PDB file of C-alpha atoms in Angstrom:
ATOM      1  CA  GLN A   1      15.614  -1.381 -13.664  1.00  0.00           C
ATOM      2  CA  VAL A   2      12.540  -1.635 -11.546  1.00  0.00           C
ATOM      3  CA  GLN A   3      12.672   0.375  -8.220  1.00  0.00           C
ATOM      4  CA  LEU A   4       9.588   1.230  -5.731  1.00  0.00           C
ATOM      5  CA  VAL A   5      10.804   3.957  -3.272  1.00  0.00           C
ATOM      6  CA  GLU A   6       8.182   4.331   0.377  1.00  0.00           C
ATOM      7  CA  SER A   7       8.649   7.816   1.349  1.00  0.00           C
ATOM      8  CA  GLY A   8       6.048   9.145   4.283  1.00  0.00           C
ATOM      9  CA  GLY A   9       5.879   6.618   7.040  1.00  0.00           C
ATOM     10  CA  GLY A  10       6.690   7.971  11.177  1.00  0.00           C
ATOM     11  CA  SER A  11       5.497   8.033  14.480  1.00  0.00           C
ATOM     12  CA  VAL A  12       1.871   9.401  15.476  1.00  0.00           C
ATOM     13  CA  GLN A  13      -0.096   8.673  18.177  1.00  0.00           C
ATOM     14  CA  ALA A  14      -3.983   7.347  17.791  1.00  0.00           C
ATOM     15  CA  GLY A  15      -6.008   8.775  16.017  1.00  0.00           C
ATOM     16  CA  GLY A  16      -3.624  10.073  13.587  1.00  0.00           C
ATOM     17  CA  SER A  17      -2.817  10.102   9.940  1.00  0.00           C
ATOM     18  CA  LEU A  18       0.128   9.788   7.776  1.00  0.00           C
ATOM     19  CA  ARG A  19      -0.060   9.573   3.816  1.00  0.00           C
ATOM     20  CA  LEU A  20       2.106   7.087   2.572  1.00  0.00           C
ATOM     21  CA  SER A  21       3.871   7.918  -1.192  1.00  0.00           C
ATOM     22  CA  CYS A  22       5.680   5.474  -3.085  1.00  0.00           C
ATOM     23  CA  ALA A  23       7.914   6.300  -6.539  1.00  0.00           C
ATOM     24  CA  VAL A  24       8.210   3.825  -9.611  1.00  0.00           C
ATOM     25  CA  SER A  25      10.545   4.214 -11.708  1.00  0.00           C
ATOM     26  CA  GLY A  26      11.592   1.805 -14.323  1.00  0.00           C
ATOM     27  CA  TYR A  27       8.399   0.246 -14.881  1.00  0.00           C
ATOM     28  CA  ASN A  28       4.703   2.128 -15.924  1.00  0.00           C
ATOM     29  CA  ILE A  29       2.263   1.373 -13.374  1.00  0.00           C
ATOM     30  CA  ARG A  30      -0.208   2.178 -16.033  1.00  0.00           C
ATOM     31  CA  TYR A  31      -2.948  -0.761 -16.187  1.00  0.00           C
ATOM     32  CA  LYS A  32      -1.270  -2.465 -13.663  1.00  0.00           C
ATOM     33  CA  CYS A  33      -2.420  -4.108  -9.749  1.00  0.00           C
ATOM     34  CA  VAL A  34      -1.078  -1.634  -7.832  1.00  0.00           C
ATOM     35  CA  GLY A  35      -0.944  -1.782  -3.828  1.00  0.00           C
ATOM     36  CA  TRP A  36       0.059  -1.857  -0.579  1.00  0.00           C
ATOM     37  CA  PHE A  37       0.854  -4.590   2.027  1.00  0.00           C
ATOM     38  CA  ARG A  38       2.501  -4.579   6.187  1.00  0.00           C
ATOM     39  CA  GLN A  39       4.532  -6.281   7.606  1.00  0.00           C
ATOM     40  CA  ALA A  40       5.130  -6.370  11.221  1.00  0.00           C
ATOM     41  CA  PRO A  41       6.976  -8.546  13.707  1.00  0.00           C
ATOM     42  CA  GLY A  42       5.354 -11.824  14.668  1.00  0.00           C
ATOM     43  CA  LYS A  43       2.929 -11.775  12.762  1.00  0.00           C
ATOM     44  CA  GLU A  44       2.034 -12.380   8.727  1.00  0.00           C
ATOM     45  CA  ARG A  45       2.460 -10.038   6.233  1.00  0.00           C
ATOM     46  CA  GLU A  46      -0.651  -7.940   5.046  1.00  0.00           C
ATOM     47  CA  GLY A  47      -2.064  -7.119   2.451  1.00  0.00           C
ATOM     48  CA  VAL A  48      -4.442  -3.055   3.095  1.00  0.00           C
ATOM     49  CA  ALA A  49      -4.836  -1.994  -0.409  1.00  0.00           C
ATOM     50  CA  GLY A  50      -5.082  -2.926  -4.169  1.00  0.00           C
ATOM     51  CA  ILE A  51      -6.599  -1.007  -6.676  1.00  0.00           C
ATOM     52  CA  TYR A  52      -5.762  -1.224 -11.114  1.00  0.00           C
ATOM     53  CA  SER A  53      -4.038   2.216 -12.122  1.00  0.00           C
ATOM     54  CA  GLY A  54      -6.561   2.589 -15.163  1.00  0.00           C
ATOM     55  CA  GLY A  55      -9.475   2.941 -12.755  1.00  0.00           C
ATOM     56  CA  GLY A  56     -12.049   0.685 -11.161  1.00  0.00           C
ATOM     57  CA  PRO A  57     -12.746  -0.035  -7.208  1.00  0.00           C
ATOM     58  CA  ALA A  58     -10.510  -0.150  -4.468  1.00  0.00           C
ATOM     59  CA  TYR A  59      -9.892  -3.382  -2.388  1.00  0.00           C
ATOM     60  CA  TYR A  60      -9.097  -3.756   1.268  1.00  0.00           C
ATOM     61  CA  PRO A  61      -9.610  -5.882   4.042  1.00  0.00           C
ATOM     62  CA  ASP A  62     -11.810  -5.040   6.619  1.00  0.00           C
ATOM     63  CA  SER A  63      -9.228  -4.168   9.575  1.00  0.00           C
ATOM     64  CA  VAL A  64      -8.515  -0.906   7.469  1.00  0.00           C
ATOM     65  CA  LYS A  65     -11.484  -0.131   5.509  1.00  0.00           C
ATOM     66  CA  ASP A  66     -13.545   3.528   5.789  1.00  0.00           C
ATOM     67  CA  ARG A  67     -10.044   4.543   7.004  1.00  0.00           C
ATOM     68  CA  PHE A  68      -7.071   3.517   4.341  1.00  0.00           C
ATOM     69  CA  THR A  69      -8.005   5.230   1.147  1.00  0.00           C
ATOM     70  CA  ILE A  70      -5.312   4.250  -1.504  1.00  0.00           C
ATOM     71  CA  SER A  71      -4.657   6.338  -4.691  1.00  0.00           C
ATOM     72  CA  VAL A  72      -2.579   6.650  -8.211  1.00  0.00           C
ATOM     73  CA  ASP A  73      -1.092   9.796  -9.922  1.00  0.00           C
ATOM     74  CA  ASN A  74      -0.236   8.320 -13.509  1.00  0.00           C
ATOM     75  CA  THR A  75       0.886  11.267 -15.001  1.00  0.00           C
ATOM     76  CA  LYS A  76       3.692  10.855 -11.910  1.00  0.00           C
ATOM     77  CA  ASN A  77       4.021   7.459 -12.104  1.00  0.00           C
ATOM     78  CA  THR A  78       3.033   7.700  -8.273  1.00  0.00           C
ATOM     79  CA  LEU A  79       1.026   5.409  -5.957  1.00  0.00           C
ATOM     80  CA  TYR A  80      -0.689   6.999  -2.219  1.00  0.00           C
ATOM     81  CA  LEU A  81      -1.519   5.344   0.656  1.00  0.00           C
ATOM     82  CA  GLN A  82      -3.792   7.675   2.740  1.00  0.00           C
ATOM     83  CA  MET A  83      -3.903   7.165   6.031  1.00  0.00           C
ATOM     84  CA  ASN A  84      -6.364   8.288   8.901  1.00  0.00           C
ATOM     85  CA  SER A  85      -7.802   6.899  12.404  1.00  0.00           C
ATOM     86  CA  LEU A  86      -4.827   5.669  12.646  1.00  0.00           C
ATOM     87  CA  LYS A  87      -3.977   2.372  15.444  1.00  0.00           C
ATOM     88  CA  PRO A  88      -1.175   0.773  17.379  1.00  0.00           C
ATOM     89  CA  GLU A  89      -2.145  -2.080  15.689  1.00  0.00           C
ATOM     90  CA  ASP A  90      -1.657  -0.272  12.199  1.00  0.00           C
ATOM     91  CA  THR A  91       2.324  -0.287  13.255  1.00  0.00           C
ATOM     92  CA  ALA A  92       4.320  -1.965  10.886  1.00  0.00           C
ATOM     93  CA  VAL A  93       6.014  -2.100   8.377  1.00  0.00           C
ATOM     94  CA  TYR A  94       4.960  -0.718   4.738  1.00  0.00           C
ATOM     95  CA  TYR A  95       5.363  -1.690   1.324  1.00  0.00           C
ATOM     96  CA  CYS A  96       3.940  -0.739  -2.422  1.00  0.00           C
ATOM     97  CA  ALA A  97       4.262  -3.501  -4.391  1.00  0.00           C
ATOM     98  CA  ILE A  98       3.188  -4.324  -8.123  1.00  0.00           C
ATOM     99  CA  GLU A  99       1.398  -6.943  -8.023  1.00  0.00           C
ATOM    100  CA  GLY A 100       2.267  -9.977 -10.610  1.00  0.00           C
ATOM    101  CA  TRP A 101      -0.918 -11.307  -9.933  1.00  0.00           C
ATOM    102  CA  GLY A 102      -3.695  -9.403  -9.478  1.00  0.00           C
ATOM    103  CA  ARG A 103      -3.759 -10.538  -6.192  1.00  0.00           C
ATOM    104  CA  LEU A 104      -4.124  -7.237  -4.188  1.00  0.00           C
ATOM    105  CA  CYS A 105      -6.965  -6.196  -6.464  1.00  0.00           C
ATOM    106  CA  ALA A 106      -9.151  -8.282  -5.314  1.00  0.00           C
ATOM    107  CA  PRO A 107     -11.584  -8.494  -2.354  1.00  0.00           C
ATOM    108  CA  ASN A 108      -9.612  -9.763   1.018  1.00  0.00           C
ATOM    109  CA  PRO A 109      -6.040  -8.294  -0.706  1.00  0.00           C
ATOM    110  CA  VAL A 110      -3.086 -10.509  -1.141  1.00  0.00           C
ATOM    111  CA  PHE A 111       0.554  -9.689  -2.355  1.00  0.00           C
ATOM    112  CA  GLY A 112       1.016 -12.952  -4.169  1.00  0.00           C
ATOM    113  CA  GLY A 113       4.235 -11.590  -6.025  1.00  0.00           C
ATOM    114  CA  GLY A 114       5.636  -8.881  -8.085  1.00  0.00           C
ATOM    115  CA  TYR A 115       7.837  -6.005  -6.992  1.00  0.00           C
ATOM    116  CA  SER A 116       7.770  -4.235  -3.895  1.00  0.00           C
ATOM    117  CA  GLY A 117       9.368  -1.492  -2.791  1.00  0.00           C
ATOM    118  CA  GLN A 118      12.073  -1.284   0.812  1.00  0.00           C
ATOM    119  CA  GLY A 119       9.609  -0.561   3.129  1.00  0.00           C
ATOM    120  CA  THR A 120       8.866   2.543   5.651  1.00  0.00           C
ATOM    121  CA  GLN A 121       8.245   2.258   8.817  1.00  0.00           C
ATOM    122  CA  VAL A 122       4.691   3.253  10.523  1.00  0.00           C
ATOM    123  CA  THR A 123       4.451   3.754  14.580  1.00  0.00           C
ATOM    124  CA  VAL A 124       1.691   3.972  15.667  1.00  0.00           C
ATOM    125  CA  SER A 125       1.461   4.737  19.510  1.00  0.00           C
ATOM    126  CA  SER A 126      -2.134   4.556  21.972  1.00  0.00           C
TER     127      SER A 126
END
């Protein structure tokens, strides 16, 4: 059974930082396209980071570029999302994902389907 469990969400003030973690079990993420997307109330789902765990460039939308950084620890089968300079518009539920179609690992990343976690809430106050 594939499980993705996010942690690290919370409430911060604008300008603050959070680091999300996603522990994956039941599936080896090595060489897979993995990443993060978010969902805010009343807004479309938005891919925020993607990378092939075997190496290569990371992909971010303009909305988070230079503020968010994705990383992967293949020895722990875990991925991370470092979020700096957070803004109120970053408020959303954040999900980690194993992307089945590679669309998170491309310019303008989009979660096209695959496995995802239950989500963790990130709230940024002004």
